[in-house]
Amino acid sequence: PGKKRRGRHCVATRMGALVRVVGILQARMGSSRLPGKVLEPIRGRPVLALILDRLARCETLDTIVVATTTEARDDAIVALCQSMGVHAYRGPENDVLARYVGAATEADADIVVRATADCPLLDPSVVDRVVRALRVSRYDFASNAVVRTFPVGLDAEAMWMDTLTRL
């Protein structure tokens, strides 16, 4: 997941410029239903590592950032990210939007792909289809979950950075 990726994709955009597509994976240890679930093992590997591996297989992403909180309990998430060569952005626990905006800004994103650490079956090809649909459309947001067309857990969302900052 931490391998060097392309800088900016050469695609048609609103302004005809190159775009940087950033996958942001939201992860925190403070789940109310199952605290620490993002580091629970599946077949001997933390869930978070499995999802990062899946995101790394997306052809449309230039980089991946994990958005976590500034809480001490999330130090373990940052440590895992460091061991995998993935950047972790830390922001306020009670403001997930601020974490996304901060991570996207720091990564110089033009397009933001939203992913969550409780979907270990994320499908890279589905993410790529959603990103490609956004890039060729005139829309601000693309998703396969507005009208559910895939099972829960295979949701993919992509939006232009200026759309994220308007939320």
mmCIF file of C-alpha atoms in Angstrom:
data_model
loop_
_atom_site.group_PDB
_atom_site.id
_atom_site.type_symbol
_atom_site.label_atom_id
_atom_site.label_comp_id
_atom_site.label_asym_id
_atom_site.label_seq_id
_atom_site.Cartn_x
_atom_site.Cartn_y
_atom_site.Cartn_z
ATOM 1 C CA PRO A 1 0.000 0.000 0.000
ATOM 2 C CA GLY A 2 2.823 2.428 0.694
ATOM 3 C CA LYS A 3 4.422 1.974 -2.706
ATOM 4 C CA LYS A 4 5.084 5.069 -4.778
ATOM 5 C CA ARG A 5 2.136 5.787 -6.992
ATOM 6 C CA ARG A 6 1.514 8.062 -9.891
ATOM 7 C CA GLY A 7 1.426 11.799 -9.195
ATOM 8 C CA ARG A 8 -1.647 13.033 -11.033
ATOM 9 C CA HIS A 9 -3.798 11.205 -13.525
ATOM 10 C CA CYS A 10 -4.026 12.689 -16.990
ATOM 11 C CA VAL A 11 -7.778 12.867 -17.516
ATOM 12 C CA ALA A 12 -10.316 15.377 -18.663
ATOM 13 C CA THR A 13 -11.570 17.431 -15.750
ATOM 14 C CA ARG A 14 -13.752 20.445 -15.227
ATOM 15 C CA MET A 15 -10.806 22.708 -16.046
ATOM 16 C CA GLY A 16 -8.854 20.350 -18.321
ATOM 17 C CA ALA A 17 -6.061 19.920 -15.741
ATOM 18 C CA LEU A 18 -4.417 16.823 -14.312
ATOM 19 C CA VAL A 19 -6.072 15.462 -11.181
ATOM 20 C CA ARG A 20 -4.787 13.760 -8.040
ATOM 21 C CA VAL A 21 -7.091 11.023 -6.753
ATOM 22 C CA VAL A 22 -6.723 10.274 -3.039
ATOM 23 C CA GLY A 23 -8.329 7.358 -1.233
ATOM 24 C CA ILE A 24 -9.114 8.314 2.358
ATOM 25 C CA LEU A 25 -9.789 5.461 4.734
ATOM 26 C CA GLN A 26 -11.574 6.468 7.926
ATOM 27 C CA ALA A 27 -10.393 4.374 10.896
ATOM 28 C CA ARG A 28 -10.581 4.731 14.664
ATOM 29 C CA MET A 29 -10.388 2.441 17.661
ATOM 30 C CA GLY A 30 -13.332 4.001 19.500
ATOM 31 C CA SER A 31 -16.223 2.089 17.937
ATOM 32 C CA SER A 32 -19.238 1.950 20.258
ATOM 33 C CA ARG A 33 -20.302 -1.539 19.094
ATOM 34 C CA LEU A 34 -16.886 -3.220 18.824
ATOM 35 C CA PRO A 35 -13.991 -1.109 20.100
ATOM 36 C CA GLY A 36 -10.734 -1.866 18.319
ATOM 37 C CA LYS A 37 -12.430 -3.672 15.435
ATOM 38 C CA VAL A 38 -10.127 -2.098 12.818
ATOM 39 C CA LEU A 39 -7.181 -4.013 14.281
ATOM 40 C CA GLU A 40 -9.015 -7.295 14.851
ATOM 41 C CA PRO A 41 -7.369 -10.079 12.851
ATOM 42 C CA ILE A 42 -8.859 -11.816 9.853
ATOM 43 C CA ARG A 43 -6.719 -14.782 8.806
ATOM 44 C CA GLY A 44 -3.901 -13.407 10.958
ATOM 45 C CA ARG A 45 -3.870 -9.823 9.594
ATOM 46 C CA PRO A 46 -5.560 -6.713 10.978
ATOM 47 C CA VAL A 47 -8.734 -5.674 9.164
ATOM 48 C CA LEU A 48 -7.162 -2.283 8.466
ATOM 49 C CA ALA A 49 -4.184 -3.910 6.707
ATOM 50 C CA LEU A 50 -6.491 -5.993 4.530
ATOM 51 C CA ILE A 51 -8.477 -2.933 3.455
ATOM 52 C CA LEU A 52 -5.293 -0.971 2.748
ATOM 53 C CA ASP A 53 -4.109 -3.847 0.557
ATOM 54 C CA ARG A 54 -7.393 -3.746 -1.350
ATOM 55 C CA LEU A 55 -7.237 0.020 -1.815
ATOM 56 C CA ALA A 56 -3.666 -0.316 -3.089
ATOM 57 C CA ARG A 57 -5.028 -2.453 -5.939
ATOM 58 C CA CYS A 58 -7.219 0.409 -7.184
ATOM 59 C CA GLU A 59 -5.909 1.614 -10.534
ATOM 60 C CA THR A 60 -7.409 5.093 -10.153
ATOM 61 C CA LEU A 61 -5.859 6.090 -6.826
ATOM 62 C CA ASP A 62 -2.669 8.133 -6.697
ATOM 63 C CA THR A 63 -2.249 7.727 -2.953
ATOM 64 C CA ILE A 64 -3.997 6.472 0.179
ATOM 65 C CA VAL A 65 -4.324 8.266 3.512
ATOM 66 C CA VAL A 66 -5.793 6.880 6.720
ATOM 67 C CA ALA A 67 -7.843 9.494 8.583
ATOM 68 C CA THR A 68 -7.865 8.793 12.301
ATOM 69 C CA THR A 69 -8.215 10.782 15.489
ATOM 70 C CA THR A 70 -5.815 12.533 17.824
ATOM 71 C CA GLU A 71 -6.858 10.193 20.650
ATOM 72 C CA ALA A 72 -4.052 8.133 22.224
ATOM 73 C CA ARG A 73 -5.986 4.915 21.609
ATOM 74 C CA ASP A 74 -5.524 5.534 17.848
ATOM 75 C CA ASP A 75 -1.718 5.487 18.130
ATOM 76 C CA ALA A 76 -1.914 1.791 17.193
ATOM 77 C CA ILE A 77 -3.575 2.727 13.888
ATOM 78 C CA VAL A 78 -0.811 5.210 13.133
ATOM 79 C CA ALA A 79 1.828 2.595 13.994
ATOM 80 C CA LEU A 80 0.252 0.088 11.600
ATOM 81 C CA CYS A 81 0.119 2.730 8.865
ATOM 82 C CA GLN A 82 3.789 3.570 9.411
ATOM 83 C CA SER A 83 4.733 -0.105 9.194
ATOM 84 C CA MET A 84 2.909 -0.327 5.847
ATOM 85 C CA GLY A 85 4.267 2.937 4.462
ATOM 86 C CA VAL A 86 0.865 4.643 4.470
ATOM 87 C CA HIS A 87 0.386 8.207 5.664
ATOM 88 C CA ALA A 88 -1.979 8.720 8.609
ATOM 89 C CA TYR A 89 -3.719 12.035 9.163
ATOM 90 C CA ARG A 90 -4.961 12.835 12.677
ATOM 91 C CA GLY A 91 -7.900 15.078 13.415
ATOM 92 C CA PRO A 92 -10.692 15.644 15.936
ATOM 93 C CA GLU A 93 -12.498 12.536 17.155
ATOM 94 C CA ASN A 94 -15.987 14.024 16.986
ATOM 95 C CA ASP A 95 -15.683 15.649 13.546
ATOM 96 C CA VAL A 96 -15.214 13.061 10.800
ATOM 97 C CA LEU A 97 -15.777 15.708 8.112
ATOM 98 C CA ALA A 98 -12.872 17.755 9.499
ATOM 99 C CA ARG A 99 -10.699 14.618 9.362
ATOM 100 C CA TYR A 100 -11.622 14.018 5.721
ATOM 101 C CA VAL A 101 -11.066 17.636 4.714
ATOM 102 C CA GLY A 102 -7.760 17.781 6.599
ATOM 103 C CA ALA A 103 -6.501 14.525 5.106
ATOM 104 C CA ALA A 104 -7.577 15.536 1.593
ATOM 105 C CA THR A 105 -6.022 18.984 1.908
ATOM 106 C CA GLU A 106 -2.749 17.604 3.236
ATOM 107 C CA ALA A 107 -2.640 15.059 0.386
ATOM 108 C CA ASP A 108 -3.392 17.744 -2.225
ATOM 109 C CA ALA A 109 -6.465 15.846 -3.444
ATOM 110 C CA ASP A 110 -8.519 16.872 -6.450
ATOM 111 C CA ILE A 111 -10.801 13.847 -6.132
ATOM 112 C CA VAL A 112 -11.511 12.195 -2.772
ATOM 113 C CA VAL A 113 -12.519 8.553 -2.516
ATOM 114 C CA ARG A 114 -14.234 7.750 0.780
ATOM 115 C CA ALA A 115 -13.665 4.370 2.410
ATOM 116 C CA THR A 116 -14.308 3.087 5.918
ATOM 117 C CA ALA A 117 -12.324 0.576 7.935
ATOM 118 C CA ASP A 118 -15.343 -1.573 8.695
ATOM 119 C CA CYS A 119 -15.709 -2.825 5.103
ATOM 120 C CA PRO A 120 -13.017 -5.497 4.687
ATOM 121 C CA LEU A 121 -14.570 -6.728 1.427
ATOM 122 C CA LEU A 122 -14.022 -3.451 -0.415
ATOM 123 C CA ASP A 123 -13.650 -4.256 -4.124
ATOM 124 C CA PRO A 124 -10.955 -2.285 -5.984
ATOM 125 C CA SER A 125 -12.741 -2.692 -9.320
ATOM 126 C CA VAL A 126 -15.925 -1.178 -7.890
ATOM 127 C CA VAL A 127 -13.968 1.779 -6.491
ATOM 128 C CA ASP A 128 -12.317 2.272 -9.889
ATOM 129 C CA ARG A 129 -15.690 2.208 -11.678
ATOM 130 C CA VAL A 130 -17.051 4.899 -9.361
ATOM 131 C CA VAL A 131 -13.965 7.112 -9.759
ATOM 132 C CA ARG A 132 -14.078 6.756 -13.541
ATOM 133 C CA ALA A 133 -17.782 7.602 -13.566
ATOM 134 C CA LEU A 134 -17.087 10.790 -11.596
ATOM 135 C CA ARG A 135 -14.227 11.831 -13.869
ATOM 136 C CA VAL A 136 -16.259 11.591 -17.073
ATOM 137 C CA SER A 137 -19.421 13.162 -15.655
ATOM 138 C CA ARG A 138 -20.378 16.702 -14.825
ATOM 139 C CA TYR A 139 -21.479 15.661 -11.354
ATOM 140 C CA ASP A 140 -19.975 16.591 -7.994
ATOM 141 C CA PHE A 141 -20.380 13.139 -6.444
ATOM 142 C CA ALA A 142 -20.520 9.529 -7.637
ATOM 143 C CA SER A 143 -21.517 6.476 -5.634
ATOM 144 C CA ASN A 144 -22.917 3.009 -6.045
ATOM 145 C CA ALA A 145 -24.934 3.417 -2.841
ATOM 146 C CA VAL A 146 -27.332 6.274 -3.625
ATOM 147 C CA VAL A 147 -29.524 3.656 -5.242
ATOM 148 C CA ARG A 148 -28.216 0.426 -3.783
ATOM 149 C CA THR A 149 -26.832 -1.694 -6.611
ATOM 150 C CA PHE A 150 -24.243 -3.675 -4.641
ATOM 151 C CA PRO A 151 -24.427 -5.480 -1.289
ATOM 152 C CA VAL A 152 -23.725 -3.505 1.886
ATOM 153 C CA GLY A 153 -19.963 -3.371 2.402
ATOM 154 C CA LEU A 154 -19.148 -2.799 -1.259
ATOM 155 C CA ASP A 155 -20.095 0.885 -1.163
ATOM 156 C CA ALA A 156 -17.845 3.269 -3.070
ATOM 157 C CA GLU A 157 -18.015 7.067 -3.063
ATOM 158 C CA ALA A 158 -15.953 9.656 -4.901
ATOM 159 C CA MET A 159 -16.269 13.428 -4.994
ATOM 160 C CA TRP A 160 -14.376 16.463 -6.166
ATOM 161 C CA MET A 161 -12.418 18.238 -3.430
ATOM 162 C CA ASP A 162 -14.467 21.412 -3.792
ATOM 163 C CA THR A 163 -17.586 19.329 -3.169
ATOM 164 C CA LEU A 164 -16.108 17.989 0.068
ATOM 165 C CA THR A 165 -15.227 21.482 1.267
ATOM 166 C CA ARG A 166 -18.791 22.669 0.592
ATOM 167 C CA LEU A 167 -20.319 20.029 2.889
#
